[in-house]
Amino acid sequence: MRPFEGLRVLDLTHVFAGPFCAYQLGVLGAEVIKIEPVSQPDMTRMEGADATLNAQGMGLSFQAQGGGKRALALDLKTEKGREVFDRLVATADVLVQNYTAHAVEELGLGYDRLSALKPDLIYCAISGFGATGPKAAHAAYDVVIQAFTGIMAANGEADSDPVRVGPAMVDYGTGAQAAMAISAALFGRSRTGLGRRIDVSMADCALMLMNSHTATTLATGQAPKPHGNQDPTLAGYATYDTADGQVMIGAFTNAQMANLMHVIGQDARADAILATPRAQISARREEDAAVLAEVLATRTAAEWEDRLNAAHVPAARVRGLAETLGEEQLNTRPMIQSVDNMALAVAGFGFDHGGPSLDHAPRAHGADSRSVLAELGIGHSEFDTLQDQGVVFSPS
């Protein structure tokens, strides 16, 4: 049995952060109902590398965090739509939304109103800057938060302009932290019976994602400078060219650095490193780096990865994502799962007795509208009337 089986989550989110939050709850067993407007589905349904899927409303950007969810198309701008929604809220355990403050008020999605309908509701609002402060009403996407929080300034080479992190790391990091907050709130409810309002800010989450940088800056008033793939103090914590590509080495401790030197045939240098106090290791950086650069260029990156890992030195050949996804290592983990002939990333962890899994592939816009409303006592005739009025939508 998965941990969240028996829980119902209403997912009123779009793009990445919010949908990813609800997705994490779903793979752990929760019934997630994704609620989209009738005439304006989640924009990611039309986004991705496959134009055919985009045209079908099943873009890869949507599929990435759309699996396992039921799909309800409901117009919350109408009185009848809100009546249906209120009945649904009364059956829910969790509600997640990432609408703007203006839309929340317009659509009646505020916590005070909804908690009156379901006092033990766990209500999670995700936004760019949170519910308080002078930027509370400002819209944001991942790249804007990267610029605002200093992530861009912390990324790149020492002499380059700020560089954004390519993948939507802030979005997905925010979704993961929101899911953790909801999990904590559900645990608290199991002990107290009380619901909670959760205010998740992408900007706050971004600062947590670079927590050591944040702590350093708070303590010193100076942000750490970007240094690309070369640590400024540790020669063994860097990327080096090899005979056919690059290898990233993570020899962080003196013992790991000594093992690295043994692997490349520098036994005397390894002994000297072990005798060097940690505070003085940076003085050796340039000399050690020159030796590493010369020797590492003599073999392939794959050879060095195997040799260094065998000596307990963290190292990896620099791969592209497509190559990584073909690695045998991933076949031993539950992270990539196939459902309905579709491969999707499910979770970054696994455990016994009901680990994360997907029940079905992403669903078309409004595909479950009839079945969800039927559970509220709304039969086919009433549903057809609501659909004729534009309140709900079902593709069949």
mmCIF file of C-alpha atoms in Angstrom:
data_model
loop_
_atom_site.group_PDB
_atom_site.id
_atom_site.type_symbol
_atom_site.label_atom_id
_atom_site.label_comp_id
_atom_site.label_asym_id
_atom_site.label_seq_id
_atom_site.Cartn_x
_atom_site.Cartn_y
_atom_site.Cartn_z
ATOM 1 C CA MET A 1 0.000 0.000 0.000
ATOM 2 C CA ARG A 2 1.363 3.393 -0.995
ATOM 3 C CA PRO A 3 1.482 6.032 1.792
ATOM 4 C CA PHE A 4 -1.154 8.418 0.392
ATOM 5 C CA GLU A 5 -3.730 5.917 -0.833
ATOM 6 C CA GLY A 6 -7.233 7.034 0.147
ATOM 7 C CA LEU A 7 -6.377 10.754 -0.034
ATOM 8 C CA ARG A 8 -7.960 13.043 -2.628
ATOM 9 C CA VAL A 9 -5.985 15.980 -4.040
ATOM 10 C CA LEU A 10 -7.518 18.762 -6.117
ATOM 11 C CA ASP A 11 -4.854 20.051 -8.497
ATOM 12 C CA LEU A 12 -5.675 23.560 -9.734
ATOM 13 C CA THR A 13 -2.208 24.268 -11.041
ATOM 14 C CA HIS A 14 -0.497 24.793 -14.367
ATOM 15 C CA VAL A 15 2.964 24.827 -15.995
ATOM 16 C CA PHE A 16 5.619 23.028 -13.841
ATOM 17 C CA ALA A 17 5.924 23.780 -10.102
ATOM 18 C CA GLY A 18 2.325 23.149 -9.055
ATOM 19 C CA PRO A 19 1.694 20.161 -11.332
ATOM 20 C CA PHE A 20 4.955 18.567 -10.174
ATOM 21 C CA CYS A 21 3.899 18.995 -6.550
ATOM 22 C CA ALA A 22 0.605 17.192 -7.159
ATOM 23 C CA TYR A 23 2.380 14.582 -9.295
ATOM 24 C CA GLN A 24 4.608 13.628 -6.356
ATOM 25 C CA LEU A 25 1.541 13.063 -4.188
ATOM 26 C CA GLY A 26 -0.072 11.005 -6.936
ATOM 27 C CA VAL A 27 2.807 8.581 -7.441
ATOM 28 C CA LEU A 28 2.655 7.954 -3.693
ATOM 29 C CA GLY A 29 -0.956 6.838 -4.006
ATOM 30 C CA ALA A 30 -3.151 9.924 -3.712
ATOM 31 C CA GLU A 31 -6.066 10.331 -6.096
ATOM 32 C CA VAL A 32 -5.208 13.541 -7.932
ATOM 33 C CA ILE A 33 -7.917 15.359 -9.882
ATOM 34 C CA LYS A 34 -6.442 17.954 -12.219
ATOM 35 C CA ILE A 35 -8.993 20.732 -12.700
ATOM 36 C CA GLU A 36 -8.537 22.877 -15.809
ATOM 37 C CA PRO A 37 -10.700 25.618 -17.334
ATOM 38 C CA VAL A 38 -13.058 24.431 -20.058
ATOM 39 C CA SER A 39 -11.696 26.750 -22.730
ATOM 40 C CA GLN A 40 -8.111 27.244 -21.529
ATOM 41 C CA PRO A 41 -6.357 24.017 -20.535
ATOM 42 C CA ASP A 42 -2.904 23.919 -18.989
ATOM 43 C CA MET A 43 -0.604 25.654 -21.498
ATOM 44 C CA THR A 44 1.982 22.867 -21.242
ATOM 45 C CA ARG A 45 -0.466 20.578 -23.058
ATOM 46 C CA MET A 46 0.634 22.442 -26.173
ATOM 47 C CA GLU A 47 4.357 22.555 -25.324
ATOM 48 C CA GLY A 48 7.144 20.114 -26.123
ATOM 49 C CA ALA A 49 9.401 18.645 -28.780
ATOM 50 C CA ASP A 50 6.665 16.666 -30.567
ATOM 51 C CA ALA A 51 4.400 18.939 -32.633
ATOM 52 C CA THR A 52 1.835 16.173 -33.174
ATOM 53 C CA LEU A 53 1.414 15.624 -29.434
ATOM 54 C CA ASN A 54 1.167 19.389 -28.907
ATOM 55 C CA ALA A 55 -1.700 19.568 -31.386
ATOM 56 C CA GLN A 56 -3.441 16.758 -29.498
ATOM 57 C CA GLY A 57 -3.127 18.593 -26.187
ATOM 58 C CA MET A 58 -0.700 16.001 -24.866
ATOM 59 C CA GLY A 59 2.609 17.856 -25.160
ATOM 60 C CA LEU A 60 5.658 16.272 -23.580
ATOM 61 C CA SER A 61 6.012 19.218 -21.193
ATOM 62 C CA PHE A 62 2.562 18.285 -19.853
ATOM 63 C CA GLN A 63 3.134 14.564 -19.829
ATOM 64 C CA ALA A 64 6.245 14.918 -17.671
ATOM 65 C CA GLN A 65 4.118 15.633 -14.591
ATOM 66 C CA GLY A 66 0.633 14.680 -15.793
ATOM 67 C CA GLY A 67 0.633 10.925 -15.300
ATOM 68 C CA GLY A 68 -1.657 9.264 -12.771
ATOM 69 C CA LYS A 69 -4.062 12.202 -12.579
ATOM 70 C CA ARG A 70 -7.746 12.327 -13.451
ATOM 71 C CA ALA A 71 -8.687 15.204 -15.760
ATOM 72 C CA LEU A 72 -11.687 17.426 -15.027
ATOM 73 C CA ALA A 73 -12.571 20.443 -17.199
ATOM 74 C CA LEU A 74 -14.658 22.897 -15.163
ATOM 75 C CA ASP A 75 -15.434 26.596 -15.605
ATOM 76 C CA LEU A 76 -14.987 28.205 -12.186
ATOM 77 C CA LYS A 77 -16.038 31.579 -13.572
ATOM 78 C CA THR A 78 -19.645 30.415 -13.686
ATOM 79 C CA GLU A 79 -21.953 30.130 -10.696
ATOM 80 C CA LYS A 80 -22.861 26.541 -11.543
ATOM 81 C CA GLY A 81 -19.194 25.682 -11.984
ATOM 82 C CA ARG A 82 -18.405 26.974 -8.515
ATOM 83 C CA GLU A 83 -21.360 25.033 -7.088
ATOM 84 C CA VAL A 84 -19.937 21.830 -8.547
ATOM 85 C CA PHE A 85 -16.469 22.748 -7.331
ATOM 86 C CA ASP A 86 -17.698 23.380 -3.785
ATOM 87 C CA ARG A 87 -19.219 19.920 -3.683
ATOM 88 C CA LEU A 88 -15.896 18.511 -4.821
ATOM 89 C CA VAL A 89 -13.958 20.450 -2.172
ATOM 90 C CA ALA A 90 -16.085 18.822 0.507
ATOM 91 C CA THR A 91 -14.682 15.441 -0.597
ATOM 92 C CA ALA A 92 -11.027 16.519 -0.763
ATOM 93 C CA ASP A 93 -8.096 16.259 1.629
ATOM 94 C CA VAL A 94 -5.678 18.564 -0.203
ATOM 95 C CA LEU A 95 -6.028 21.469 -2.608
ATOM 96 C CA VAL A 96 -3.061 22.895 -4.524
ATOM 97 C CA GLN A 97 -3.343 26.068 -6.604
ATOM 98 C CA ASN A 98 -0.921 28.466 -8.253
ATOM 99 C CA TYR A 99 -3.271 31.123 -9.575
ATOM 100 C CA THR A 100 -2.487 34.828 -9.208
ATOM 101 C CA ALA A 101 -3.977 36.638 -6.213
ATOM 102 C CA HIS A 102 -6.467 38.377 -8.502
ATOM 103 C CA ALA A 103 -7.622 35.084 -10.023
ATOM 104 C CA VAL A 104 -7.898 33.437 -6.596
ATOM 105 C CA GLU A 105 -10.331 36.149 -5.522
ATOM 106 C CA GLU A 106 -12.259 36.103 -8.808
ATOM 107 C CA LEU A 107 -12.662 32.321 -8.817
ATOM 108 C CA GLY A 108 -13.463 31.969 -5.119
ATOM 109 C CA LEU A 109 -10.371 29.913 -4.364
ATOM 110 C CA GLY A 110 -9.379 31.656 -1.122
ATOM 111 C CA TYR A 111 -8.522 29.578 1.915
ATOM 112 C CA ASP A 112 -11.071 31.159 4.240
ATOM 113 C CA ARG A 113 -13.991 30.302 1.972
ATOM 114 C CA LEU A 114 -12.819 26.789 1.141
ATOM 115 C CA SER A 115 -11.841 25.861 4.695
ATOM 116 C CA ALA A 116 -15.364 26.773 5.757
ATOM 117 C CA LEU A 117 -16.562 24.056 3.383
ATOM 118 C CA LYS A 118 -13.926 21.560 4.591
ATOM 119 C CA PRO A 119 -12.383 22.584 7.944
ATOM 120 C CA ASP A 120 -9.601 19.966 7.823
ATOM 121 C CA LEU A 121 -8.559 20.863 4.259
ATOM 122 C CA ILE A 122 -4.826 21.114 3.566
ATOM 123 C CA TYR A 123 -4.603 24.158 1.290
ATOM 124 C CA CYS A 124 -1.364 24.906 -0.568
ATOM 125 C CA ALA A 125 -0.854 28.103 -2.563
ATOM 126 C CA ILE A 126 2.233 28.286 -4.785
ATOM 127 C CA SER A 127 3.380 31.622 -6.210
ATOM 128 C CA GLY A 128 6.476 33.402 -7.422
ATOM 129 C CA PHE A 129 7.091 35.533 -4.339
ATOM 130 C CA GLY A 130 4.619 34.341 -1.708
ATOM 131 C CA ALA A 131 1.480 35.877 -0.229
ATOM 132 C CA THR A 132 3.252 38.740 1.560
ATOM 133 C CA GLY A 133 5.659 41.543 0.663
ATOM 134 C CA PRO A 134 5.817 44.186 -2.054
ATOM 135 C CA LYS A 135 6.200 41.578 -4.820
ATOM 136 C CA ALA A 136 3.336 39.343 -3.728
ATOM 137 C CA ALA A 137 1.226 40.275 -6.749
ATOM 138 C CA HIS A 138 4.054 39.994 -9.287
ATOM 139 C CA ALA A 139 3.995 37.178 -11.831
ATOM 140 C CA ALA A 140 7.074 34.984 -12.219
ATOM 141 C CA TYR A 141 8.532 32.030 -14.054
ATOM 142 C CA ASP A 142 11.577 29.925 -13.235
ATOM 143 C CA VAL A 143 14.007 32.174 -15.139
ATOM 144 C CA VAL A 144 12.710 35.327 -13.429
ATOM 145 C CA ILE A 145 13.200 33.766 -10.004
ATOM 146 C CA GLN A 146 16.715 32.676 -11.003
ATOM 147 C CA ALA A 147 17.507 36.299 -11.819
ATOM 148 C CA PHE A 148 15.863 37.692 -8.687
ATOM 149 C CA THR A 149 17.437 35.294 -6.194
ATOM 150 C CA GLY A 150 21.026 35.358 -7.431
ATOM 151 C CA ILE A 151 21.086 31.881 -8.968
ATOM 152 C CA MET A 152 22.076 33.308 -12.346
ATOM 153 C CA ALA A 153 24.823 35.382 -10.741
ATOM 154 C CA ALA A 154 26.141 32.255 -9.009
ATOM 155 C CA ASN A 155 26.240 30.252 -12.239
ATOM 156 C CA GLY A 156 28.715 30.346 -15.114
ATOM 157 C CA GLU A 157 32.436 30.953 -15.447
ATOM 158 C CA ALA A 158 34.326 33.438 -13.302
ATOM 159 C CA ASP A 159 34.663 35.936 -16.153
ATOM 160 C CA SER A 160 31.284 35.384 -17.824
ATOM 161 C CA ASP A 161 27.991 37.201 -17.524
ATOM 162 C CA PRO A 162 25.379 35.545 -15.250
ATOM 163 C CA VAL A 163 24.008 32.345 -16.792
ATOM 164 C CA ARG A 164 20.641 30.743 -16.123
ATOM 165 C CA VAL A 165 20.538 27.088 -15.113
ATOM 166 C CA GLY A 166 19.106 25.317 -18.168
ATOM 167 C CA PRO A 167 16.450 22.945 -16.747
ATOM 168 C CA ALA A 168 13.580 24.435 -14.726
ATOM 169 C CA MET A 169 15.283 23.584 -11.438
ATOM 170 C CA VAL A 170 13.465 26.252 -9.415
ATOM 171 C CA ASP A 171 10.073 25.034 -10.635
ATOM 172 C CA TYR A 172 10.800 21.430 -9.804
ATOM 173 C CA GLY A 173 12.555 22.287 -6.548
ATOM 174 C CA THR A 174 9.535 24.353 -5.534
ATOM 175 C CA GLY A 175 7.188 21.512 -6.413
ATOM 176 C CA ALA A 176 9.212 19.091 -4.312
ATOM 177 C CA GLN A 177 9.279 21.463 -1.306
ATOM 178 C CA ALA A 178 5.539 22.076 -1.647
ATOM 179 C CA ALA A 179 4.897 18.332 -1.659
ATOM 180 C CA MET A 180 7.027 17.995 1.486
ATOM 181 C CA ALA A 181 5.059 20.797 3.169
ATOM 182 C CA ILE A 182 1.776 19.082 2.282
ATOM 183 C CA SER A 183 3.101 15.778 3.608
ATOM 184 C CA ALA A 184 4.017 17.472 6.894
ATOM 185 C CA ALA A 185 0.591 19.122 7.084
ATOM 186 C CA LEU A 186 -1.142 15.789 6.508
ATOM 187 C CA PHE A 187 0.920 14.225 9.283
ATOM 188 C CA GLY A 188 -0.009 17.118 11.558
ATOM 189 C CA ARG A 189 -3.685 16.705 10.684
ATOM 190 C CA SER A 190 -3.519 13.028 11.623
ATOM 191 C CA ARG A 191 -2.531 14.121 15.141
ATOM 192 C CA THR A 192 -4.662 17.241 15.584
ATOM 193 C CA GLY A 193 -7.500 16.951 13.083
ATOM 194 C CA LEU A 194 -6.733 20.484 11.882
ATOM 195 C CA GLY A 195 -6.321 21.693 8.341
ATOM 196 C CA ARG A 196 -3.619 24.178 7.332
ATOM 197 C CA ARG A 197 -2.895 26.931 4.869
ATOM 198 C CA ILE A 198 0.523 26.583 3.197
ATOM 199 C CA ASP A 199 2.181 29.532 1.456
ATOM 200 C CA VAL A 200 4.958 28.370 -0.904
ATOM 201 C CA SER A 201 7.150 30.970 -2.618
ATOM 202 C CA MET A 202 9.365 30.054 -5.568
ATOM 203 C CA ALA A 203 11.805 32.758 -4.458
ATOM 204 C CA ASP A 204 12.037 31.280 -0.962
ATOM 205 C CA CYS A 205 12.524 27.808 -2.382
ATOM 206 C CA ALA A 206 15.276 29.053 -4.701
ATOM 207 C CA LEU A 207 17.210 30.379 -1.707
ATOM 208 C CA MET A 208 16.810 27.013 -0.006
ATOM 209 C CA LEU A 209 18.070 25.221 -3.132
ATOM 210 C CA MET A 210 21.362 27.092 -2.769
ATOM 211 C CA ASN A 211 21.329 26.970 1.018
ATOM 212 C CA SER A 212 25.110 26.959 1.603
ATOM 213 C CA HIS A 213 25.486 30.002 -0.670
ATOM 214 C CA THR A 214 22.625 31.689 1.185
ATOM 215 C CA ALA A 215 24.188 30.945 4.579
ATOM 216 C CA THR A 216 27.611 32.199 3.437
ATOM 217 C CA THR A 217 26.163 35.437 2.126
ATOM 218 C CA LEU A 218 24.133 36.028 5.287
ATOM 219 C CA ALA A 219 27.258 35.518 7.397
ATOM 220 C CA THR A 220 29.763 37.513 5.322
ATOM 221 C CA GLY A 221 27.698 39.920 3.253
ATOM 222 C CA GLN A 222 29.493 38.623 0.145
ATOM 223 C CA ALA A 223 28.019 36.123 -2.287
ATOM 224 C CA PRO A 224 30.342 33.306 -3.431
ATOM 225 C CA LYS A 225 31.633 33.998 -6.923
ATOM 226 C CA PRO A 226 30.902 31.652 -9.836
ATOM 227 C CA HIS A 227 33.780 29.418 -10.887
ATOM 228 C CA GLY A 228 32.325 27.187 -13.581
ATOM 229 C CA ASN A 229 33.645 23.636 -13.547
ATOM 230 C CA GLN A 230 36.861 24.452 -11.667
ATOM 231 C CA ASP A 231 36.737 24.734 -7.897
ATOM 232 C CA PRO A 232 38.969 27.675 -6.944
ATOM 233 C CA THR A 233 40.642 25.850 -4.036
ATOM 234 C CA LEU A 234 40.477 22.116 -4.784
ATOM 235 C CA ALA A 235 42.312 20.692 -7.815
ATOM 236 C CA GLY A 236 40.484 17.385 -7.444
ATOM 237 C CA TYR A 237 37.055 18.996 -7.565
ATOM 238 C CA ALA A 238 36.965 19.943 -11.231
ATOM 239 C CA THR A 239 36.433 18.904 -14.841
ATOM 240 C CA TYR A 240 39.397 17.768 -16.942
ATOM 241 C CA ASP A 241 39.870 16.985 -20.613
ATOM 242 C CA THR A 242 40.661 13.364 -21.425
ATOM 243 C CA ALA A 243 41.624 11.574 -24.624
ATOM 244 C CA ASP A 244 38.015 11.595 -25.859
ATOM 245 C CA GLY A 245 35.903 13.899 -23.697
ATOM 246 C CA GLN A 246 35.684 15.287 -20.205
ATOM 247 C CA VAL A 247 35.577 13.741 -16.769
ATOM 248 C CA MET A 248 34.241 15.441 -13.659
ATOM 249 C CA ILE A 249 36.135 14.503 -10.514
ATOM 250 C CA GLY A 250 34.762 15.051 -7.042
ATOM 251 C CA ALA A 251 37.784 14.391 -4.833
ATOM 252 C CA PHE A 252 36.676 16.613 -1.964
ATOM 253 C CA THR A 253 38.464 15.171 1.051
ATOM 254 C CA ASN A 254 42.245 14.878 1.443
ATOM 255 C CA ALA A 255 41.873 11.079 1.456
ATOM 256 C CA GLN A 256 39.960 11.138 -1.831
ATOM 257 C CA MET A 257 42.529 13.496 -3.333
ATOM 258 C CA ALA A 258 45.314 11.162 -2.235
ATOM 259 C CA ASN A 259 43.509 8.206 -3.799
ATOM 260 C CA LEU A 260 43.211 10.226 -7.000
ATOM 261 C CA MET A 261 46.944 10.801 -7.060
ATOM 262 C CA HIS A 262 47.630 7.108 -6.444
ATOM 263 C CA VAL A 263 45.415 6.217 -9.435
ATOM 264 C CA ILE A 264 47.378 8.506 -11.763
ATOM 265 C CA GLY A 265 50.711 7.132 -10.491
ATOM 266 C CA GLN A 266 51.681 10.035 -8.225
ATOM 267 C CA ASP A 267 52.311 8.183 -4.958
ATOM 268 C CA ALA A 268 54.678 10.768 -3.468
ATOM 269 C CA ARG A 269 52.200 13.536 -4.210
ATOM 270 C CA ALA A 270 49.458 11.461 -2.551
ATOM 271 C CA ASP A 271 51.542 11.145 0.620
ATOM 272 C CA ALA A 272 52.203 14.883 0.641
ATOM 273 C CA ILE A 273 48.492 15.623 0.357
ATOM 274 C CA LEU A 274 47.707 13.377 3.311
ATOM 275 C CA ALA A 275 50.290 15.307 5.361
ATOM 276 C CA THR A 276 48.884 18.696 4.375
ATOM 277 C CA PRO A 277 46.426 20.360 6.815
ATOM 278 C CA ARG A 278 43.022 20.922 5.237
ATOM 279 C CA ALA A 279 43.308 24.684 5.671
ATOM 280 C CA GLN A 280 46.470 24.681 3.540
ATOM 281 C CA ILE A 281 45.328 22.393 0.747
ATOM 282 C CA SER A 282 44.369 25.301 -1.529
ATOM 283 C CA ALA A 283 48.047 26.321 -1.739
ATOM 284 C CA ARG A 284 48.681 23.136 -3.709
ATOM 285 C CA ARG A 285 45.873 23.713 -6.197
ATOM 286 C CA GLU A 286 47.660 25.007 -9.290
ATOM 287 C CA GLU A 287 50.549 22.531 -9.090
ATOM 288 C CA ASP A 288 48.225 19.564 -8.505
ATOM 289 C CA ALA A 289 45.872 20.711 -11.265
ATOM 290 C CA ALA A 290 48.721 20.886 -13.793
ATOM 291 C CA VAL A 291 49.742 17.313 -12.990
ATOM 292 C CA LEU A 292 46.156 16.080 -13.238
ATOM 293 C CA ALA A 293 45.579 17.845 -16.557
ATOM 294 C CA GLU A 294 48.681 16.248 -18.088
ATOM 295 C CA VAL A 295 47.999 12.693 -16.959
ATOM 296 C CA LEU A 296 44.223 12.628 -17.442
ATOM 297 C CA ALA A 297 44.643 13.551 -21.104
ATOM 298 C CA THR A 298 46.348 10.199 -21.743
ATOM 299 C CA ARG A 299 43.291 7.938 -21.317
ATOM 300 C CA THR A 300 39.597 8.051 -22.196
ATOM 301 C CA ALA A 301 37.010 9.511 -19.876
ATOM 302 C CA ALA A 302 35.343 6.106 -19.464
ATOM 303 C CA GLU A 303 38.640 4.530 -18.403
ATOM 304 C CA TRP A 304 39.248 7.213 -15.803
ATOM 305 C CA GLU A 305 35.705 6.922 -14.487
ATOM 306 C CA ASP A 306 36.134 3.188 -13.950
ATOM 307 C CA ARG A 307 39.593 3.500 -12.409
ATOM 308 C CA LEU A 308 38.678 6.344 -10.075
ATOM 309 C CA ASN A 309 35.402 4.835 -8.919
ATOM 310 C CA ALA A 310 37.214 1.582 -8.151
ATOM 311 C CA ALA A 311 39.539 3.597 -5.893
ATOM 312 C CA HIS A 312 36.573 5.226 -4.103
ATOM 313 C CA VAL A 313 37.089 8.565 -5.851
ATOM 314 C CA PRO A 314 33.800 10.168 -6.980
ATOM 315 C CA ALA A 315 34.038 10.729 -10.737
ATOM 316 C CA ALA A 316 31.852 10.607 -13.832
ATOM 317 C CA ARG A 317 32.361 10.978 -17.541
ATOM 318 C CA VAL A 318 30.418 14.036 -18.682
ATOM 319 C CA ARG A 319 27.342 12.680 -20.445
ATOM 320 C CA GLY A 320 24.352 14.096 -22.240
ATOM 321 C CA LEU A 321 20.910 13.324 -20.811
ATOM 322 C CA ALA A 322 19.946 10.952 -23.644
ATOM 323 C CA GLU A 323 23.045 8.866 -22.938
ATOM 324 C CA THR A 324 22.387 8.872 -19.207
ATOM 325 C CA LEU A 325 18.862 7.561 -19.708
ATOM 326 C CA GLY A 326 20.349 4.546 -21.490
ATOM 327 C CA GLU A 327 22.625 3.636 -18.573
ATOM 328 C CA GLU A 328 22.099 0.231 -16.979
ATOM 329 C CA GLN A 329 22.215 1.878 -13.545
ATOM 330 C CA LEU A 330 18.758 3.367 -14.105
ATOM 331 C CA ASN A 331 17.283 -0.043 -14.853
ATOM 332 C CA THR A 332 18.001 -1.063 -11.260
ATOM 333 C CA ARG A 333 16.060 1.889 -9.842
ATOM 334 C CA PRO A 334 12.290 2.664 -9.763
ATOM 335 C CA MET A 335 12.783 6.164 -11.147
ATOM 336 C CA ILE A 336 11.811 5.509 -14.789
ATOM 337 C CA GLN A 337 8.592 3.511 -15.170
ATOM 338 C CA SER A 338 6.504 2.523 -18.178
ATOM 339 C CA VAL A 339 2.747 2.862 -18.114
ATOM 340 C CA ASP A 340 0.392 2.476 -21.078
ATOM 341 C CA ASN A 341 3.428 2.132 -23.388
ATOM 342 C CA MET A 342 4.836 5.442 -22.144
ATOM 343 C CA ALA A 343 8.074 5.903 -20.166
ATOM 344 C CA LEU A 344 7.979 8.593 -17.479
ATOM 345 C CA ALA A 345 10.184 9.733 -14.599
ATOM 346 C CA VAL A 346 8.312 8.842 -11.424
ATOM 347 C CA ALA A 347 10.344 9.629 -8.303
ATOM 348 C CA GLY A 348 13.884 10.191 -7.106
ATOM 349 C CA PHE A 349 13.557 7.611 -4.334
ATOM 350 C CA GLY A 350 12.231 4.185 -3.619
ATOM 351 C CA PHE A 351 11.158 2.192 -0.593
ATOM 352 C CA ASP A 352 9.592 -1.136 0.316
ATOM 353 C CA HIS A 353 5.907 -1.822 0.931
ATOM 354 C CA GLY A 354 4.268 0.340 -1.712
ATOM 355 C CA GLY A 355 6.849 2.580 -3.343
ATOM 356 C CA PRO A 356 6.085 5.315 -5.867
ATOM 357 C CA SER A 357 4.331 4.188 -9.032
ATOM 358 C CA LEU A 358 2.039 5.452 -11.777
ATOM 359 C CA ASP A 359 -1.505 4.161 -12.223
ATOM 360 C CA HIS A 360 -1.999 5.413 -15.774
ATOM 361 C CA ALA A 361 -0.625 7.734 -18.435
ATOM 362 C CA PRO A 362 -1.567 11.427 -18.636
ATOM 363 C CA ARG A 363 -5.215 11.968 -19.583
ATOM 364 C CA ALA A 364 -6.726 14.179 -22.244
ATOM 365 C CA HIS A 365 -8.326 17.504 -21.307
ATOM 366 C CA GLY A 366 -11.599 16.750 -19.515
ATOM 367 C CA ALA A 367 -11.275 12.979 -20.021
ATOM 368 C CA ASP A 368 -12.593 12.180 -16.527
ATOM 369 C CA SER A 369 -15.146 14.962 -16.195
ATOM 370 C CA ARG A 370 -18.119 12.605 -16.425
ATOM 371 C CA SER A 371 -16.818 10.061 -13.923
ATOM 372 C CA VAL A 372 -15.707 12.680 -11.385
ATOM 373 C CA LEU A 373 -19.060 14.446 -11.468
ATOM 374 C CA ALA A 374 -20.922 11.137 -11.386
ATOM 375 C CA GLU A 375 -19.316 10.532 -7.989
ATOM 376 C CA LEU A 376 -20.988 13.754 -6.850
ATOM 377 C CA GLY A 377 -24.380 12.442 -7.975
ATOM 378 C CA ILE A 378 -24.449 14.296 -11.302
ATOM 379 C CA GLY A 379 -25.871 11.922 -13.906
ATOM 380 C CA HIS A 380 -25.491 11.904 -17.681
ATOM 381 C CA SER A 381 -28.501 14.109 -18.377
ATOM 382 C CA GLU A 382 -27.455 16.794 -15.895
ATOM 383 C CA PHE A 383 -23.871 16.578 -17.128
ATOM 384 C CA ASP A 384 -24.973 17.068 -20.724
ATOM 385 C CA THR A 385 -26.917 20.144 -19.688
ATOM 386 C CA LEU A 386 -23.885 21.558 -17.883
ATOM 387 C CA GLN A 387 -21.726 20.831 -20.914
ATOM 388 C CA ASP A 388 -24.196 22.579 -23.217
ATOM 389 C CA GLN A 389 -23.923 25.598 -20.912
ATOM 390 C CA GLY A 390 -20.119 25.541 -21.084
ATOM 391 C CA VAL A 391 -19.734 24.723 -17.395
ATOM 392 C CA VAL A 392 -17.952 21.410 -17.955
ATOM 393 C CA PHE A 393 -16.314 19.620 -20.839
ATOM 394 C CA SER A 394 -15.808 16.007 -21.803
ATOM 395 C CA PRO A 395 -14.257 14.863 -25.088
ATOM 396 C CA SER A 396 -16.804 12.043 -25.285
#
